[in-house]
Coordinates of C-alpha atoms in Angstrom, one line a residue:
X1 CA 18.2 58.5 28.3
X2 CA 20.2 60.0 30.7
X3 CA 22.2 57.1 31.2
X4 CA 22.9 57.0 27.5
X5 CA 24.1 60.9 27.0
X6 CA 26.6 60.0 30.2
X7 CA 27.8 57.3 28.4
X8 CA 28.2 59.0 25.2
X9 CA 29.8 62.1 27.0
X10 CA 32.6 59.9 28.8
X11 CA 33.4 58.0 25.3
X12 CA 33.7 61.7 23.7
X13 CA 36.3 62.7 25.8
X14 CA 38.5 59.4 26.1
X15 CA 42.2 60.4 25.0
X16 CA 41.1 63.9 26.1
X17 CA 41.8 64.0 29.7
X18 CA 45.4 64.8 31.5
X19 CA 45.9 61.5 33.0
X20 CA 45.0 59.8 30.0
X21 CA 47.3 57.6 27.8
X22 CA 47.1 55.6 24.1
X23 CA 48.8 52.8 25.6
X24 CA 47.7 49.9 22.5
X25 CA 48.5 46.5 23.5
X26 CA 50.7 47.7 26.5
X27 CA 47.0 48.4 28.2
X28 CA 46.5 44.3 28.4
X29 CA 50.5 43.7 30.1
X30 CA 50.2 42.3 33.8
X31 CA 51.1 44.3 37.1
X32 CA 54.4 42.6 37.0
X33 CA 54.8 43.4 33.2
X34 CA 53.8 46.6 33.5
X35 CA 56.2 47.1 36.9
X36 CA 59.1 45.4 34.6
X37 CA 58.1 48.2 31.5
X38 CA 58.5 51.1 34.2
X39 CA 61.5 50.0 35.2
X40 CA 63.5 49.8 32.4
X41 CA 62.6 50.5 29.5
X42 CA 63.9 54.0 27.9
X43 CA 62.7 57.5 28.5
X44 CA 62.2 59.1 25.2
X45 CA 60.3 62.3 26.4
X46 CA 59.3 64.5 29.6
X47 CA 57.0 67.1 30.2
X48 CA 55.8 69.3 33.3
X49 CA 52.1 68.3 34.3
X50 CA 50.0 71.4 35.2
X51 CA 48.2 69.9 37.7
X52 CA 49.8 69.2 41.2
X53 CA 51.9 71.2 43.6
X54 CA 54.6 68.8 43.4
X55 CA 55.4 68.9 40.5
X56 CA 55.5 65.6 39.0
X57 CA 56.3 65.3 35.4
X58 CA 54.9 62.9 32.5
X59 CA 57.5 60.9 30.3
X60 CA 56.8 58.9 27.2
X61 CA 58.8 55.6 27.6
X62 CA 59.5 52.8 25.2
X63 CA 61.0 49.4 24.7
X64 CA 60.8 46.6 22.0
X65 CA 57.1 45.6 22.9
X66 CA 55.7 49.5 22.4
X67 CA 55.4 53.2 23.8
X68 CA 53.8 53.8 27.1
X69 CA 53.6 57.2 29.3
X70 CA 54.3 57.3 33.2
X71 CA 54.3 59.9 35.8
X72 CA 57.1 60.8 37.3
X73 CA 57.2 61.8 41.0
X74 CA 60.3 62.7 43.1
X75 CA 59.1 64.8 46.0
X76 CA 61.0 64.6 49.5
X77 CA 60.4 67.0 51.8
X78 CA 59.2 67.7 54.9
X79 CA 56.1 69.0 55.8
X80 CA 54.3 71.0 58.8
X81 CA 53.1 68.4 61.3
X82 CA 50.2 66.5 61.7
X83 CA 48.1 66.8 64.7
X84 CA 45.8 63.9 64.9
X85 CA 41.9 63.7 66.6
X86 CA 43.7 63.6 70.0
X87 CA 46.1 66.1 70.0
X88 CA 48.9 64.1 69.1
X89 CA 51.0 66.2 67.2
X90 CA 53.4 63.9 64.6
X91 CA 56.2 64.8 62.2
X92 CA 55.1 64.8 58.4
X93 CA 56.8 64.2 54.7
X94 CA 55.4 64.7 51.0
X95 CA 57.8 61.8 50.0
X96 CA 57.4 59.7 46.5
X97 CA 58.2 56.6 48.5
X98 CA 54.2 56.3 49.4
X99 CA 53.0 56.2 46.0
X100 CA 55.6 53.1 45.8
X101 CA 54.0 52.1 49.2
X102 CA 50.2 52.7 48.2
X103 CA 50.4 50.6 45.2
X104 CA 52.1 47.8 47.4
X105 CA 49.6 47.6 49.8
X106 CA 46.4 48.2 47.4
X107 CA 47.7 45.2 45.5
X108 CA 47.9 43.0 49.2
X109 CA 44.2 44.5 49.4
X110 CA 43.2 43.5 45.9
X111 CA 41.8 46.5 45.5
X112 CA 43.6 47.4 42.1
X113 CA 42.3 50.6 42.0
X114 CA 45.7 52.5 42.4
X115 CA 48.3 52.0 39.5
X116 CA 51.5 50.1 38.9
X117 CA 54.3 52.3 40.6
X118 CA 58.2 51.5 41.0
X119 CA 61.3 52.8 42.3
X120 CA 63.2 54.2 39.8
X121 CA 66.2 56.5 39.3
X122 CA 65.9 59.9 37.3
X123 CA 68.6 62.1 36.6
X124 CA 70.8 60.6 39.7
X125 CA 68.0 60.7 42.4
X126 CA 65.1 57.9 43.4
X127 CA 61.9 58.2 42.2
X128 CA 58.4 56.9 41.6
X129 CA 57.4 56.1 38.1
X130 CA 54.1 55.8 38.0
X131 CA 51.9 53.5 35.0
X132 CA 50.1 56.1 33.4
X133 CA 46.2 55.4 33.8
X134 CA 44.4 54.1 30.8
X135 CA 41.4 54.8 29.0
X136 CA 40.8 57.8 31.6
X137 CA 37.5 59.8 30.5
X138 CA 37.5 62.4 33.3
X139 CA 38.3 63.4 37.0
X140 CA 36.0 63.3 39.6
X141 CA 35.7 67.1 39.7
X142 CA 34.8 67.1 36.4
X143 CA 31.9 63.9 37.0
X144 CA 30.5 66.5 39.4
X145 CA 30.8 69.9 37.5
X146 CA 28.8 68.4 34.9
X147 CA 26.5 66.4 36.9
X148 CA 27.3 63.2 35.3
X149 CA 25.7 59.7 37.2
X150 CA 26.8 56.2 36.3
X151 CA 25.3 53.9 34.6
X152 CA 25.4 51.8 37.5
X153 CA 25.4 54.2 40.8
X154 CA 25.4 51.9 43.2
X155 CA 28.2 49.9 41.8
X156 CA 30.3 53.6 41.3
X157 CA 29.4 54.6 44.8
X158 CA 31.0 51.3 46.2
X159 CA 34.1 51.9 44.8
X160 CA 33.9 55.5 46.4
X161 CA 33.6 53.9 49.5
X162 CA 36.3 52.0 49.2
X163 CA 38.5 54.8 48.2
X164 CA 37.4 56.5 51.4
X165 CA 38.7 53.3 53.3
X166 CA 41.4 53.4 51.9
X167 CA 42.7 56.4 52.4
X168 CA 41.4 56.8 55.8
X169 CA 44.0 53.5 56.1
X170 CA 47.2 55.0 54.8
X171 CA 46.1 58.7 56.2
X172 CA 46.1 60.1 52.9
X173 CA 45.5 63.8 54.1
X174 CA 45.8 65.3 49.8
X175 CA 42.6 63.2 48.5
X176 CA 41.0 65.8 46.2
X177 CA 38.4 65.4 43.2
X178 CA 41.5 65.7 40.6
X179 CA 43.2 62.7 41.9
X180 CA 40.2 60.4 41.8
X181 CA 40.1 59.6 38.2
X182 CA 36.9 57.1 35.9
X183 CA 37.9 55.4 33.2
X184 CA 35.5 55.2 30.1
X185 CA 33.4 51.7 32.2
X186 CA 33.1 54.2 35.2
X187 CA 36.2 52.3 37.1
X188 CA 37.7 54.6 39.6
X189 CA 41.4 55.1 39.7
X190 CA 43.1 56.5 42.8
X191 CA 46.6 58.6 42.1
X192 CA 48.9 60.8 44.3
X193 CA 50.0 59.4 47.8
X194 CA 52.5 61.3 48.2
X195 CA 51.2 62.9 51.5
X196 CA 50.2 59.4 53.6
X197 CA 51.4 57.3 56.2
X198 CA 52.0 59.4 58.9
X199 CA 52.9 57.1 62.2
X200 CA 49.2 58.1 63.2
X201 CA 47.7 55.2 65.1
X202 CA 43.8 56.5 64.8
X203 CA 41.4 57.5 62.5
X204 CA 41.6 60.4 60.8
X205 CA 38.7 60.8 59.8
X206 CA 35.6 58.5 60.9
X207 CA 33.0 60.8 58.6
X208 CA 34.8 58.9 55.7
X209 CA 34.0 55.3 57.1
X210 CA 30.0 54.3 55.9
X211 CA 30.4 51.6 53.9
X212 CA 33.0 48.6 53.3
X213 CA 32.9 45.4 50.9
X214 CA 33.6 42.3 53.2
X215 CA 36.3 41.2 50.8
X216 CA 38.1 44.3 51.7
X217 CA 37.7 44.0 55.2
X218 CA 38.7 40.5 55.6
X219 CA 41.4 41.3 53.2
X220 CA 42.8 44.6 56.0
X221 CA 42.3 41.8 58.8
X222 CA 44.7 39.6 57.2
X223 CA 47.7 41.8 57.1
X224 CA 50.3 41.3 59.0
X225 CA 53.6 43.6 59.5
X226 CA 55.8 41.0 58.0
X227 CA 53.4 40.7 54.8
X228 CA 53.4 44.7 54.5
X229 CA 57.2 44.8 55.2
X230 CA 57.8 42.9 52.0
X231 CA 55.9 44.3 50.1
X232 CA 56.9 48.0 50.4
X233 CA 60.2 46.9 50.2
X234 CA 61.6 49.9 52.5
X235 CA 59.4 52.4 51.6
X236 CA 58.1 52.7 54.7
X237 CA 59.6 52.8 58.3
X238 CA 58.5 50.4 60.8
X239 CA 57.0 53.5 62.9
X240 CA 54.8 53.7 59.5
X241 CA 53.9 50.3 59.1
X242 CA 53.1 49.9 63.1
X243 CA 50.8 53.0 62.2
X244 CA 49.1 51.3 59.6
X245 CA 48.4 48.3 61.3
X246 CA 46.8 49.8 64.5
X247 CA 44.9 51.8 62.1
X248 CA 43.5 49.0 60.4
X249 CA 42.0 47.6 63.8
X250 CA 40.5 50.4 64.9
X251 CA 38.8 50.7 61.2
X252 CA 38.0 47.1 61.9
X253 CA 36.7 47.4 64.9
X254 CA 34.7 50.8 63.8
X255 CA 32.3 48.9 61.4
X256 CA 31.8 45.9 63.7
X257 CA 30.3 48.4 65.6
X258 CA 28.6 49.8 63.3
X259 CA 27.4 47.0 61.4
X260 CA 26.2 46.3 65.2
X261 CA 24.1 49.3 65.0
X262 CA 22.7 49.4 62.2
X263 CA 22.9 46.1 60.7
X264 CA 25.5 44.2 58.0
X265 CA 22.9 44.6 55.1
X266 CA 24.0 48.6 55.9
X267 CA 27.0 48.6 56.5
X268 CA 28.9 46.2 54.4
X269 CA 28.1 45.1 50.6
X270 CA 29.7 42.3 48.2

């Protein structure tokens, strides 16, 4: 029963939610479709989004095939600077370019759980447009306010985990419960990089690092600086993407340990 009234409660509020969009058969078009869509087709509207301190805006675009919204993000600035687990103390930015970068790299991850962004000019300046996420029932603050479970929990709290991975990878230091969004089949959607990538070459964070999938971890110990180059297309520095990488093998080599500890059956799931 209580499976069924969380059900019913995410399907009453589909269409409801901020980050949510009537997207029709635009839903079904492929990354590179969708990257194609952001890119060019024609900004009919824009509004300010409430949520956010960096004020990204929402714009309803359109071309032949349909009408599709997108966030808009276009934040550069610097920030006050980082000061890692061993006292290094790094410059930091709140830059757009790393929500261009986190979809780049989820996608050499196969992850897909962060959505279709490009580089895109808006009213003379660069910018990230951002494929508004679809059939969005709720944020993860809201899952929690209301006490909500999946369905399935353990196949909910995987995805978790591998948000917390994630982000522990491209030092995203703004993960909050607003940016973590469920879709209406309880698949989690990650938003808002903006503050990532700082040329940190540790862990962040180790409390964040439980679990992993094996697909995900062999998928981090394939990457290679020229793979990641390519993909972000410029959008990071090679200080960043030097970052990244050493970051990667000491999250690699934090679960071998672990899985040393306490077993693989614990520590890493399908």
């Amino acid at each position: 029963m209580t499976r069924w009234v969380a059900r019913c409660t995410l399907l009453l509020v589909v269409g409801l939610r901020l980050w949510s969009a009537d997207s029709g058969s635009l839903a079904t078009l492929s990354d590179q479709q969708k990257e194609q869509f952001l890119a060019a087709a024609r900004v009919v509207s824009v509004t300010g989004i409430s949520h956010g301190v960096t004020h990204p805006l929402r714009a309803k675009l359109a071309n032949d095939q349909g009408t599709h919204d997108a966030q808009i993000q276009r934040v550069e600035l610097d920030m006050p600077d980082f000061f890692g687990r061993d006292g290094t103390r790094l410059p930091m930015r709140d830059s757009w370019k790393f929500n261009v970068a986190a979809y780049k790299i989820d996608r050499l991850l196969g992850m897909h759980m962060v959505p279709v962004t490009v580089l895109r000019r808006y009213q003379g300046k660069p910018a990230a447009f951002t494929w508004w996420a679809d059939r969005v029932a709720m944020e993860e603050v809201e899952r929690r306010r209301k006490e909500l479970e999946a369905p399935d929990k353990e196949a909910f709290e995987r995805q978790v985990e591998t948000g917390r991975v994630f982000d522990e990878l491209i030092i995203n230091i703004d993960r909050n419960l607003s940016n973590l969004l469920i879709t209406d089949d309880w698949k989690l959607v990650l938003i808002d990089h903006t503050r990532s990538f700082v040329p940190y070459s540790g862990i962040r964070n180790p409390a964040n690092l439980n679990r992993c999938s094996r697909r995900l971890l062999d998928a981090m110990k394939r990457l290679t600086a020229a793979d990641v180059s390519k993909a972000v297309d410029g959008n990071l520095t090679p200080k960043e993407i030097e970052a990244l990488l050493a970051r990667r093998d000491k999250i690699v080599a934090f679960f071998a340990a672990r899985v040393a500890e306490k077993g693989e059956k614990a520590v890493l799931f399908p």
